[in-house]
Amino acid sequence: MYSALEKYDPQLFELIKQEEARQSGVLRLIPSENYVSQAVRMATGSCLTNKYSEGYPGKRYYEGQQITDLVEDVARNRAKKIFKADHANVQPYSGSVANLGAYNALIKPGMKIMGLTLGSGGHLTHGSKVSITSKFFKAVNYTVNEDGYLDYDVIRDMARKERPNIIISGTTAYPRAIDFKIFGEIAKEVGAYHVSDIAHLSGLVVAGLHQSPIPYADIVSTTTHKTLRGPRGGMLLCKEEHAVKLDKAIMPGQQGGPHMHTIAAIAVALAEADTKEFLVYAEQILKNSKRLSEKLMEKGFDLVTGGTDNHIILIDLRKKHIPGRDFAKALDRARIVGNFNTIPHDSAPPTKPNGLRIGTPAITTRGMREPEMDIIADLMSRVADNMGNEEAISKISQEVLLLTSRFPVPEHFTIPKKMEHPFGCNE
Ligand SMILES: *Cc1c(COP(=O)(O)O)cnc(C)c1O
């Protein structure tokens, strides 16, 4: 795969090989990360990166779109099929700009958006102080309650008082199920649009293991590279009534030419997600997450909300008296990679929060199951007990290396097959 790179840029070749070895020799627990198939990687590395395709299939501003029109149609149709959506836009460069596109389609600058605070597990683009979303729009934020749960009564009261134009559901660090139906009802009651951001959850939604927001939201936004296990990218889904303005909001509203190589790789990932193997994978993500959370609690770790319904586990480190950042760095030296994170109502600043966020999508892709979760909980607990003892940490890192060597990064997830349907142009 890399022969040309090896020959013409040996330094970058070497760095990429080093990163590949790193990814294979560590326990990757960052819940927004995954390993994609070689098929997805081939598509992102394809000649489609050479093509400019501003516009949409059948309505481009450049010629030579005989193939790209088909590629984008296949991607859109596969997205519509697996998410059961009327309309799909596969052009957003990533999740953040997909969100901006959703707001841009529905409301005008200066109007009001209402999303979850960053500190409670919301995303920057849900109206955080430091994000452009709170500069273009008036942003108000709700939080989770003291137990770490979304409180729909509080959210409803806030919506009645604030009268936002958009209510955003969806999170980046929330370990529990979300009731998108209630969000839809609240939005309807106060005359707001409902934008649902399932960047983290989309793989679970496709597998039917989390409620889908499609029936209850005006626009659904997602990344394609988290649980969905595709290339880095973004995607928007909506009802037919919003299709034209949504497409316009992305192009020409805020983007130029689509990344057609990414769109092709998204199409590949969507086909992979439309298989029994993916359903089994998604179920195992949840089993692993549940098991890992139980074992961590047995080892004396406090978890926000006392457990998880999804692939995310948020550890509250206050009882252990270990700052989240120090723990994340010690774990990284032990080849266990997570990210420090605020916990709800954290008294510490976001640069020095009291939490660690981990998740199971990537290790599940490697084929790890319940017995490995028990080992991982034990390894993490030993790191916590040996903060500052670099000899012990180094010993743990050797054990991790041995564990990962039993689970090589897979190249393929599905059995090759002929497509049952030609996902081509609609008419
Ligand atoms: C990851 C994430 C995003 C942003 O995705 P990027 O591709 O990093 O821009 C948006 N919203 C939520 C809830 C996320 O978790």
Short mmCIF file of C-alpha atoms and ligand atoms in Angstrom, two decimals:
data_model
loop_
_atom_site.label_atom_id
_atom_site.label_comp_id
_atom_site.label_asym_id
_atom_site.label_seq_id
_atom_site.Cartn_x
_atom_site.Cartn_y
_atom_site.Cartn_z
CA MET A 1 0.00 0.00 0.00
CA TYR A 2 2.81 2.38 0.82
CA SER A 3 5.40 1.50 -1.81
CA ALA A 4 5.31 4.88 -3.59
CA LEU A 5 5.55 6.73 -0.31
CA GLU A 6 8.45 4.60 0.75
CA LYS A 7 10.27 5.42 -2.46
CA TYR A 8 9.48 9.12 -2.84
CA ASP A 9 9.15 10.35 0.73
CA PRO A 10 10.94 7.92 3.01
CA GLN A 11 10.68 10.25 6.00
CA LEU A 12 6.89 10.50 5.90
CA PHE A 13 6.74 6.80 5.10
CA GLU A 14 8.72 6.09 8.23
CA LEU A 15 6.57 8.37 10.41
CA ILE A 16 3.38 6.75 9.15
CA LYS A 17 4.81 3.28 9.80
CA GLN A 18 5.72 4.43 13.30
CA GLU A 19 2.17 5.65 13.89
CA GLU A 20 0.79 2.38 12.57
CA ALA A 21 2.98 0.49 15.03
CA ARG A 22 1.89 2.83 17.84
CA GLN A 23 -1.77 2.24 17.04
CA SER A 24 -1.19 -1.49 17.08
CA GLY A 25 0.87 -1.53 20.29
CA VAL A 26 -1.47 0.44 22.55
CA LEU A 27 -4.98 0.07 23.97
CA ARG A 28 -6.84 2.83 22.19
CA LEU A 29 -9.62 3.87 24.55
CA ILE A 30 -10.45 7.35 23.21
CA PRO A 31 -14.17 6.85 22.48
CA SER A 32 -14.18 9.00 19.35
CA GLU A 33 -11.49 6.91 17.67
CA ASN A 34 -11.59 3.63 15.77
CA TYR A 35 -9.72 1.53 13.21
CA VAL A 36 -11.12 1.62 9.66
CA SER A 37 -10.91 -1.19 7.12
CA GLN A 38 -8.29 -1.31 4.39
CA ALA A 39 -11.17 -0.83 1.95
CA VAL A 40 -12.02 2.53 3.55
CA ARG A 41 -8.35 3.49 3.52
CA MET A 42 -7.99 2.58 -0.15
CA ALA A 43 -10.95 4.81 -1.05
CA THR A 44 -9.55 7.79 0.89
CA GLY A 45 -6.23 7.30 -0.86
CA SER A 46 -7.78 7.05 -4.31
CA CYS A 47 -7.61 9.27 -7.42
CA LEU A 48 -10.90 10.87 -6.38
CA THR A 49 -8.78 13.33 -4.39
CA ASN A 50 -7.81 14.81 -7.78
CA LYS A 51 -11.33 15.85 -8.76
CA TYR A 52 -13.21 19.10 -8.21
CA SER A 53 -16.97 18.55 -7.96
CA GLU A 54 -18.53 21.75 -6.64
CA GLY A 55 -22.29 21.36 -6.56
CA TYR A 56 -24.35 18.19 -6.29
CA PRO A 57 -24.90 15.20 -8.61
CA GLY A 58 -26.46 16.43 -11.87
CA LYS A 59 -25.84 20.08 -10.87
CA ARG A 60 -22.08 20.64 -10.85
CA TYR A 61 -20.08 23.74 -11.65
CA TYR A 62 -17.25 21.76 -13.28
CA GLU A 63 -17.31 19.19 -16.07
CA GLY A 64 -16.04 15.63 -15.95
CA GLN A 65 -18.50 14.40 -13.30
CA GLN A 66 -19.57 11.16 -15.02
CA ILE A 67 -18.13 9.05 -12.23
CA THR A 68 -18.24 11.42 -9.24
CA ASP A 69 -22.00 11.90 -9.68
CA LEU A 70 -22.41 8.16 -9.32
CA VAL A 71 -20.05 7.97 -6.33
CA GLU A 72 -21.92 10.68 -4.44
CA ASP A 73 -25.31 9.19 -5.33
CA VAL A 74 -24.22 5.79 -4.06
CA ALA A 75 -23.01 7.38 -0.81
CA ARG A 76 -26.23 9.39 -0.34
CA ASN A 77 -28.47 6.43 -1.09
CA ARG A 78 -26.60 4.13 1.27
CA ALA A 79 -26.86 6.78 4.00
CA LYS A 80 -30.60 7.21 3.41
CA LYS A 81 -31.09 3.46 3.53
CA ILE A 82 -29.25 2.67 6.74
CA PHE A 83 -30.45 5.74 8.67
CA LYS A 84 -33.97 5.54 7.18
CA ALA A 85 -33.79 9.21 6.25
CA ASP A 86 -35.49 11.11 3.42
CA HIS A 87 -32.40 13.07 2.46
CA ALA A 88 -28.65 12.88 3.03
CA ASN A 89 -25.83 15.35 2.45
CA VAL A 90 -22.43 13.66 2.55
CA GLN A 91 -20.32 16.74 1.79
CA PRO A 92 -19.53 18.28 5.22
CA TYR A 93 -15.78 18.14 5.75
CA SER A 94 -16.24 17.01 9.34
CA GLY A 95 -18.65 16.98 12.28
CA SER A 96 -18.04 20.57 13.37
CA VAL A 97 -18.84 22.09 10.00
CA ALA A 98 -21.78 19.73 9.59
CA ASN A 99 -23.26 21.30 12.73
CA LEU A 100 -22.61 24.80 11.48
CA GLY A 101 -24.33 23.78 8.24
CA ALA A 102 -27.39 22.56 10.13
CA TYR A 103 -27.73 25.89 11.98
CA ASN A 104 -26.98 27.83 8.80
CA ALA A 105 -29.80 25.98 7.01
CA LEU A 106 -32.45 26.68 9.63
CA ILE A 107 -31.79 30.08 11.24
CA LYS A 108 -30.19 33.49 10.70
CA PRO A 109 -27.14 34.93 12.51
CA GLY A 110 -28.11 36.45 15.85
CA MET A 111 -30.89 33.94 16.46
CA LYS A 112 -30.75 31.65 19.48
CA ILE A 113 -29.38 28.11 19.86
CA MET A 114 -29.62 26.00 22.99
CA GLY A 115 -27.30 23.03 23.59
CA LEU A 116 -25.55 21.15 26.37
CA THR A 117 -22.57 22.91 28.02
CA LEU A 118 -19.09 21.68 27.24
CA GLY A 119 -18.57 20.89 30.91
CA SER A 120 -21.59 18.58 30.94
CA GLY A 121 -20.51 16.67 27.85
CA GLY A 122 -21.74 18.94 25.06
CA HIS A 123 -19.62 19.76 22.02
CA LEU A 124 -17.79 23.03 21.30
CA THR A 125 -20.10 23.60 18.34
CA HIS A 126 -23.21 23.47 20.53
CA GLY A 127 -22.71 27.12 21.50
CA SER A 128 -19.59 27.07 23.64
CA LYS A 129 -18.14 30.47 24.60
CA VAL A 130 -14.94 29.86 22.63
CA SER A 131 -16.70 28.55 19.50
CA ILE A 132 -17.78 30.55 16.46
CA THR A 133 -21.25 29.08 17.10
CA SER A 134 -21.72 31.43 20.07
CA LYS A 135 -20.40 34.41 18.10
CA PHE A 136 -22.70 33.96 15.09
CA PHE A 137 -25.64 32.90 17.19
CA LYS A 138 -26.92 33.77 20.63
CA ALA A 139 -26.12 30.67 22.67
CA VAL A 140 -27.70 29.44 25.86
CA ASN A 141 -26.68 26.17 27.46
CA TYR A 142 -28.30 23.59 29.65
CA THR A 143 -26.36 21.28 31.97
CA VAL A 144 -26.83 17.78 33.32
CA ASN A 145 -28.11 17.45 36.89
CA GLU A 146 -26.05 16.65 39.97
CA ASP A 147 -26.19 12.91 39.17
CA GLY A 148 -24.79 13.52 35.71
CA TYR A 149 -28.08 12.79 33.92
CA LEU A 150 -29.96 14.95 31.42
CA ASP A 151 -33.03 16.30 33.19
CA TYR A 152 -35.75 16.77 30.59
CA ASP A 153 -37.96 18.83 32.93
CA VAL A 154 -35.16 21.32 33.47
CA ILE A 155 -34.46 21.42 29.74
CA ARG A 156 -38.16 22.01 29.01
CA ASP A 157 -38.34 24.84 31.54
CA MET A 158 -35.28 26.46 30.08
CA ALA A 159 -36.65 26.13 26.55
CA ARG A 160 -39.95 27.77 27.64
CA LYS A 161 -38.07 30.64 29.23
CA GLU A 162 -35.38 31.15 26.59
CA ARG A 163 -37.47 30.44 23.48
CA PRO A 164 -34.49 29.28 21.40
CA ASN A 165 -34.77 28.93 17.63
CA ILE A 166 -32.82 25.68 17.68
CA ILE A 167 -32.55 23.06 20.41
CA ILE A 168 -29.54 20.78 20.04
CA SER A 169 -29.56 17.25 21.39
CA GLY A 170 -26.55 14.96 21.38
CA THR A 171 -23.28 14.95 23.25
CA THR A 172 -19.62 14.11 23.18
CA ALA A 173 -19.06 12.79 26.72
CA TYR A 174 -22.38 11.51 28.05
CA PRO A 175 -22.46 7.84 29.09
CA ARG A 176 -26.23 7.39 29.09
CA ALA A 177 -29.00 6.95 26.52
CA ILE A 178 -30.60 10.11 25.18
CA ASP A 179 -34.34 10.47 24.62
CA PHE A 180 -34.48 12.27 21.28
CA LYS A 181 -38.26 11.95 21.24
CA ILE A 182 -38.60 14.20 24.30
CA PHE A 183 -36.16 16.70 22.76
CA GLY A 184 -38.39 16.72 19.67
CA GLU A 185 -41.48 17.35 21.79
CA ILE A 186 -39.83 20.18 23.71
CA ALA A 187 -38.66 21.80 20.48
CA LYS A 188 -42.13 21.54 18.97
CA GLU A 189 -43.75 23.01 22.08
CA VAL A 190 -41.57 26.14 22.04
CA GLY A 191 -41.51 26.51 18.24
CA ALA A 192 -37.83 25.63 17.89
CA TYR A 193 -36.10 23.45 15.36
CA HIS A 194 -34.52 20.30 16.73
CA VAL A 195 -30.97 19.54 15.54
CA SER A 196 -29.67 16.22 16.78
CA ASP A 197 -25.93 15.59 16.77
CA ILE A 198 -25.20 11.86 16.88
CA ALA A 199 -21.48 12.16 16.08
CA HIS A 200 -20.69 9.59 18.76
CA LEU A 201 -23.78 7.44 18.54
CA SER A 202 -24.33 6.96 14.81
CA GLY A 203 -22.88 3.41 14.70
CA LEU A 204 -25.11 2.37 17.58
CA VAL A 205 -28.12 4.05 15.97
CA VAL A 206 -27.54 2.24 12.67
CA ALA A 207 -27.33 -1.04 14.56
CA GLY A 208 -30.63 -0.30 16.30
CA LEU A 209 -28.93 -0.23 19.72
CA HIS A 210 -29.77 3.39 20.48
CA GLN A 211 -32.97 5.29 19.74
CA SER A 212 -32.70 7.04 16.37
CA PRO A 213 -33.38 10.79 16.30
CA ILE A 214 -34.42 10.66 12.64
CA PRO A 215 -38.21 10.72 13.33
CA TYR A 216 -37.87 13.45 15.98
CA ALA A 217 -35.34 15.92 14.56
CA ASP A 218 -35.41 18.46 11.76
CA ILE A 219 -31.77 17.80 10.94
CA VAL A 220 -29.49 15.03 12.19
CA SER A 221 -25.76 15.61 12.12
CA THR A 222 -23.01 13.05 12.49
CA THR A 223 -19.35 12.40 12.04
CA THR A 224 -18.48 9.35 9.99
CA HIS A 225 -15.31 8.30 11.84
CA LYS A 226 -16.42 7.43 15.37
CA THR A 227 -18.66 4.41 16.08
CA LEU A 228 -19.68 4.44 12.41
CA ARG A 229 -16.09 3.35 11.62
CA GLY A 230 -15.59 5.30 8.40
CA PRO A 231 -13.13 7.95 7.22
CA ARG A 232 -12.93 11.32 8.94
CA GLY A 233 -15.91 13.25 7.67
CA GLY A 234 -19.36 14.59 8.38
CA MET A 235 -22.86 13.91 7.21
CA LEU A 236 -26.29 15.52 7.51
CA LEU A 237 -29.66 13.80 7.30
CA CYS A 238 -33.06 15.44 7.14
CA LYS A 239 -36.67 15.31 6.12
CA GLU A 240 -37.52 16.20 2.54
CA GLU A 241 -38.88 19.63 3.59
CA HIS A 242 -35.41 20.80 4.66
CA ALA A 243 -33.42 19.14 1.85
CA VAL A 244 -33.03 22.11 -0.49
CA LYS A 245 -32.04 24.63 2.18
CA LEU A 246 -29.70 22.15 3.85
CA ASP A 247 -27.84 21.46 0.61
CA LYS A 248 -27.63 25.20 -0.08
CA ALA A 249 -26.31 25.89 3.42
CA ILE A 250 -23.37 23.50 2.87
CA MET A 251 -22.64 24.45 -0.75
CA PRO A 252 -22.47 27.35 -1.64
CA GLY A 253 -23.26 28.46 1.95
CA GLN A 254 -20.04 27.47 3.64
CA GLN A 255 -18.00 25.01 1.60
CA GLY A 256 -16.47 24.78 -1.86
CA GLY A 257 -15.63 21.48 -3.51
CA PRO A 258 -16.53 18.28 -1.71
CA HIS A 259 -13.80 15.82 -0.74
CA MET A 260 -14.84 13.13 -3.19
CA HIS A 261 -12.27 10.61 -1.95
CA THR A 262 -13.76 10.92 1.53
CA ILE A 263 -17.29 10.61 0.15
CA ALA A 264 -16.28 7.37 -1.60
CA ALA A 265 -14.80 6.06 1.65
CA ILE A 266 -17.97 7.08 3.53
CA ALA A 267 -19.92 4.99 0.99
CA VAL A 268 -17.66 2.01 1.70
CA ALA A 269 -18.11 2.41 5.46
CA LEU A 270 -21.89 2.71 5.09
CA ALA A 271 -21.97 -0.59 3.21
CA GLU A 272 -19.86 -2.18 5.94
CA ALA A 273 -22.29 -0.81 8.54
CA ASP A 274 -25.19 -2.39 6.65
CA THR A 275 -24.14 -5.94 7.54
CA LYS A 276 -24.81 -8.53 10.23
CA GLU A 277 -21.12 -8.35 11.15
CA PHE A 278 -21.53 -4.68 12.04
CA LEU A 279 -24.52 -5.43 14.24
CA VAL A 280 -22.47 -8.04 16.10
CA TYR A 281 -19.66 -5.50 16.40
CA ALA A 282 -21.96 -2.81 17.80
CA GLU A 283 -23.46 -5.24 20.31
CA GLN A 284 -19.99 -6.18 21.48
CA ILE A 285 -19.05 -2.49 21.92
CA LEU A 286 -21.89 -2.25 24.44
CA LYS A 287 -21.11 -5.55 26.18
CA ASN A 288 -17.49 -4.49 26.53
CA SER A 289 -18.42 -1.06 27.79
CA LYS A 290 -20.77 -2.49 30.39
CA ARG A 291 -18.22 -5.06 31.54
CA LEU A 292 -15.35 -2.57 31.67
CA SER A 293 -17.45 -0.13 33.70
CA GLU A 294 -18.45 -2.83 36.19
CA LYS A 295 -14.88 -3.99 36.64
CA LEU A 296 -13.61 -0.43 37.06
CA MET A 297 -16.18 0.16 39.81
CA GLU A 298 -15.11 -3.08 41.49
CA LYS A 299 -11.58 -1.64 41.45
CA GLY A 300 -12.85 1.41 43.32
CA PHE A 301 -13.28 3.87 40.47
CA ASP A 302 -16.30 6.20 40.60
CA LEU A 303 -18.10 6.53 37.30
CA VAL A 304 -20.28 9.50 36.35
CA THR A 305 -23.88 8.20 36.57
CA GLY A 306 -22.52 4.94 38.02
CA GLY A 307 -22.23 3.17 34.69
CA THR A 308 -22.94 3.43 30.99
CA ASP A 309 -25.61 2.74 28.37
CA ASN A 310 -23.31 3.35 25.41
CA HIS A 311 -19.65 3.11 24.39
CA ILE A 312 -18.49 5.93 26.69
CA ILE A 313 -17.27 5.64 30.28
CA LEU A 314 -16.57 8.81 32.23
CA ILE A 315 -14.41 8.22 35.31
CA ASP A 316 -14.71 10.63 38.24
CA LEU A 317 -11.24 10.68 39.80
CA ARG A 318 -11.95 12.89 42.81
CA LYS A 319 -12.10 10.02 45.24
CA LYS A 320 -8.76 8.71 43.98
CA HIS A 321 -7.22 12.19 44.31
CA ILE A 322 -5.58 11.91 40.90
CA PRO A 323 -5.89 14.85 38.50
CA GLY A 324 -7.37 13.67 35.17
CA ARG A 325 -4.44 15.00 33.19
CA ASP A 326 -1.84 13.22 35.32
CA PHE A 327 -3.78 9.97 35.08
CA ALA A 328 -4.18 10.24 31.29
CA LYS A 329 -0.44 10.85 30.93
CA ALA A 330 0.53 7.97 33.21
CA LEU A 331 -1.85 5.69 31.33
CA ASP A 332 -0.33 6.81 28.04
CA ARG A 333 3.12 5.83 29.32
CA ALA A 334 1.57 2.44 30.13
CA ARG A 335 0.28 2.24 26.51
CA ILE A 336 -3.34 2.85 27.53
CA VAL A 337 -4.66 5.89 25.67
CA GLY A 338 -7.69 7.85 26.88
CA ASN A 339 -8.36 11.54 27.34
CA PHE A 340 -8.69 13.74 30.39
CA ASN A 341 -12.13 15.30 30.54
CA THR A 342 -14.28 17.47 32.76
CA ILE A 343 -16.84 15.72 34.88
CA PRO A 344 -20.25 17.39 35.30
CA HIS A 345 -20.07 20.35 37.71
CA ASP A 346 -16.29 19.94 37.91
CA SER A 347 -14.75 22.39 40.36
CA ALA A 348 -11.43 22.22 38.49
CA PRO A 349 -10.75 24.13 35.22
CA PRO A 350 -11.06 22.26 31.86
CA THR A 351 -7.25 22.25 31.54
CA LYS A 352 -6.99 20.32 34.83
CA PRO A 353 -10.24 18.41 35.07
CA ASN A 354 -11.15 15.63 37.47
CA GLY A 355 -12.23 13.12 34.87
CA LEU A 356 -10.99 10.62 32.34
CA ARG A 357 -13.06 9.66 29.30
CA ILE A 358 -12.64 6.23 27.78
CA GLY A 359 -14.62 4.04 25.40
CA THR A 360 -14.70 0.67 23.70
CA PRO A 361 -15.19 1.15 19.90
CA ALA A 362 -11.53 0.72 18.87
CA ILE A 363 -10.60 -2.18 21.15
CA THR A 364 -13.81 -3.95 20.10
CA THR A 365 -12.79 -3.58 16.46
CA ARG A 366 -9.63 -5.49 17.40
CA GLY A 367 -11.76 -8.37 18.64
CA MET A 368 -11.36 -7.84 22.38
CA ARG A 369 -14.23 -9.13 24.50
CA GLU A 370 -15.29 -9.43 28.14
CA PRO A 371 -12.18 -11.28 29.41
CA GLU A 372 -9.95 -8.53 28.01
CA MET A 373 -12.12 -5.86 29.69
CA ASP A 374 -11.34 -7.47 33.02
CA ILE A 375 -7.62 -7.28 32.25
CA ILE A 376 -7.87 -3.65 31.11
CA ALA A 377 -9.71 -2.61 34.30
CA ASP A 378 -6.99 -4.29 36.33
CA LEU A 379 -4.20 -2.60 34.35
CA MET A 380 -5.84 0.81 34.75
CA SER A 381 -6.28 0.29 38.44
CA ARG A 382 -2.62 -0.63 38.82
CA VAL A 383 -1.60 2.55 36.99
CA ALA A 384 -3.75 4.54 39.43
CA ASP A 385 -2.11 2.78 42.37
CA ASN A 386 1.37 3.38 41.01
CA MET A 387 1.30 7.06 40.05
CA GLY A 388 4.90 8.26 40.05
CA ASN A 389 6.35 4.75 40.12
CA GLU A 390 7.80 4.62 36.61
CA GLU A 391 9.16 1.15 37.05
CA ALA A 392 5.69 -0.23 37.75
CA ILE A 393 4.23 1.78 34.86
CA SER A 394 6.84 0.38 32.54
CA LYS A 395 6.02 -3.16 33.63
CA ILE A 396 2.31 -2.49 32.91
CA SER A 397 3.20 -1.14 29.48
CA GLN A 398 4.95 -4.45 28.71
CA GLU A 399 1.81 -6.33 29.71
CA VAL A 400 -0.27 -4.11 27.43
CA LEU A 401 2.11 -4.79 24.57
CA LEU A 402 1.69 -8.51 25.13
CA LEU A 403 -2.11 -8.17 25.27
CA THR A 404 -2.28 -6.13 22.06
CA SER A 405 -0.06 -8.68 20.29
CA ARG A 406 -2.89 -11.20 20.66
CA PHE A 407 -5.31 -8.89 18.83
CA PRO A 408 -3.76 -7.71 15.56
CA VAL A 409 -5.50 -4.75 13.95
CA PRO A 410 -7.91 -6.35 11.44
CA GLU A 411 -7.78 -5.41 7.78
CA HIS A 412 -11.37 -6.34 6.91
CA PHE A 413 -14.60 -6.64 8.88
CA THR A 414 -17.02 -8.08 6.36
CA ILE A 415 -17.07 -10.94 3.94
CA PRO A 416 -16.61 -9.61 0.41
CA LYS A 417 -19.84 -9.81 -1.53
CA LYS A 418 -21.65 -8.46 -4.55
CA MET A 419 -23.96 -5.61 -3.64
CA GLU A 420 -27.54 -6.79 -3.55
CA HIS A 421 -28.86 -3.46 -4.76
CA PRO A 422 -27.27 -1.18 -7.30
CA PHE A 423 -27.24 1.94 -5.15
CA GLY A 424 -27.16 4.17 -8.17
CA CYS A 425 -29.09 7.21 -9.29
CA ASN A 426 -32.62 7.31 -7.98
CA GLU A 427 -34.72 7.74 -11.08
C1 LIG B 1 -16.74 14.63 17.53
C2 LIG B 1 -17.94 15.49 17.63
C3 LIG B 1 -18.16 16.55 16.74
C4 LIG B 1 -17.12 17.11 15.81
O1 LIG B 1 -16.54 16.35 14.91
P1 LIG B 1 -15.19 16.78 14.18
O2 LIG B 1 -15.18 15.82 13.05
O3 LIG B 1 -14.10 16.60 15.17
O4 LIG B 1 -15.32 18.19 13.72
C5 LIG B 1 -19.37 17.23 16.81
N1 LIG B 1 -20.28 16.90 17.71
C6 LIG B 1 -20.10 15.92 18.61
C7 LIG B 1 -21.18 15.61 19.59
C8 LIG B 1 -18.92 15.18 18.60
O5 LIG B 1 -18.74 14.23 19.51
#
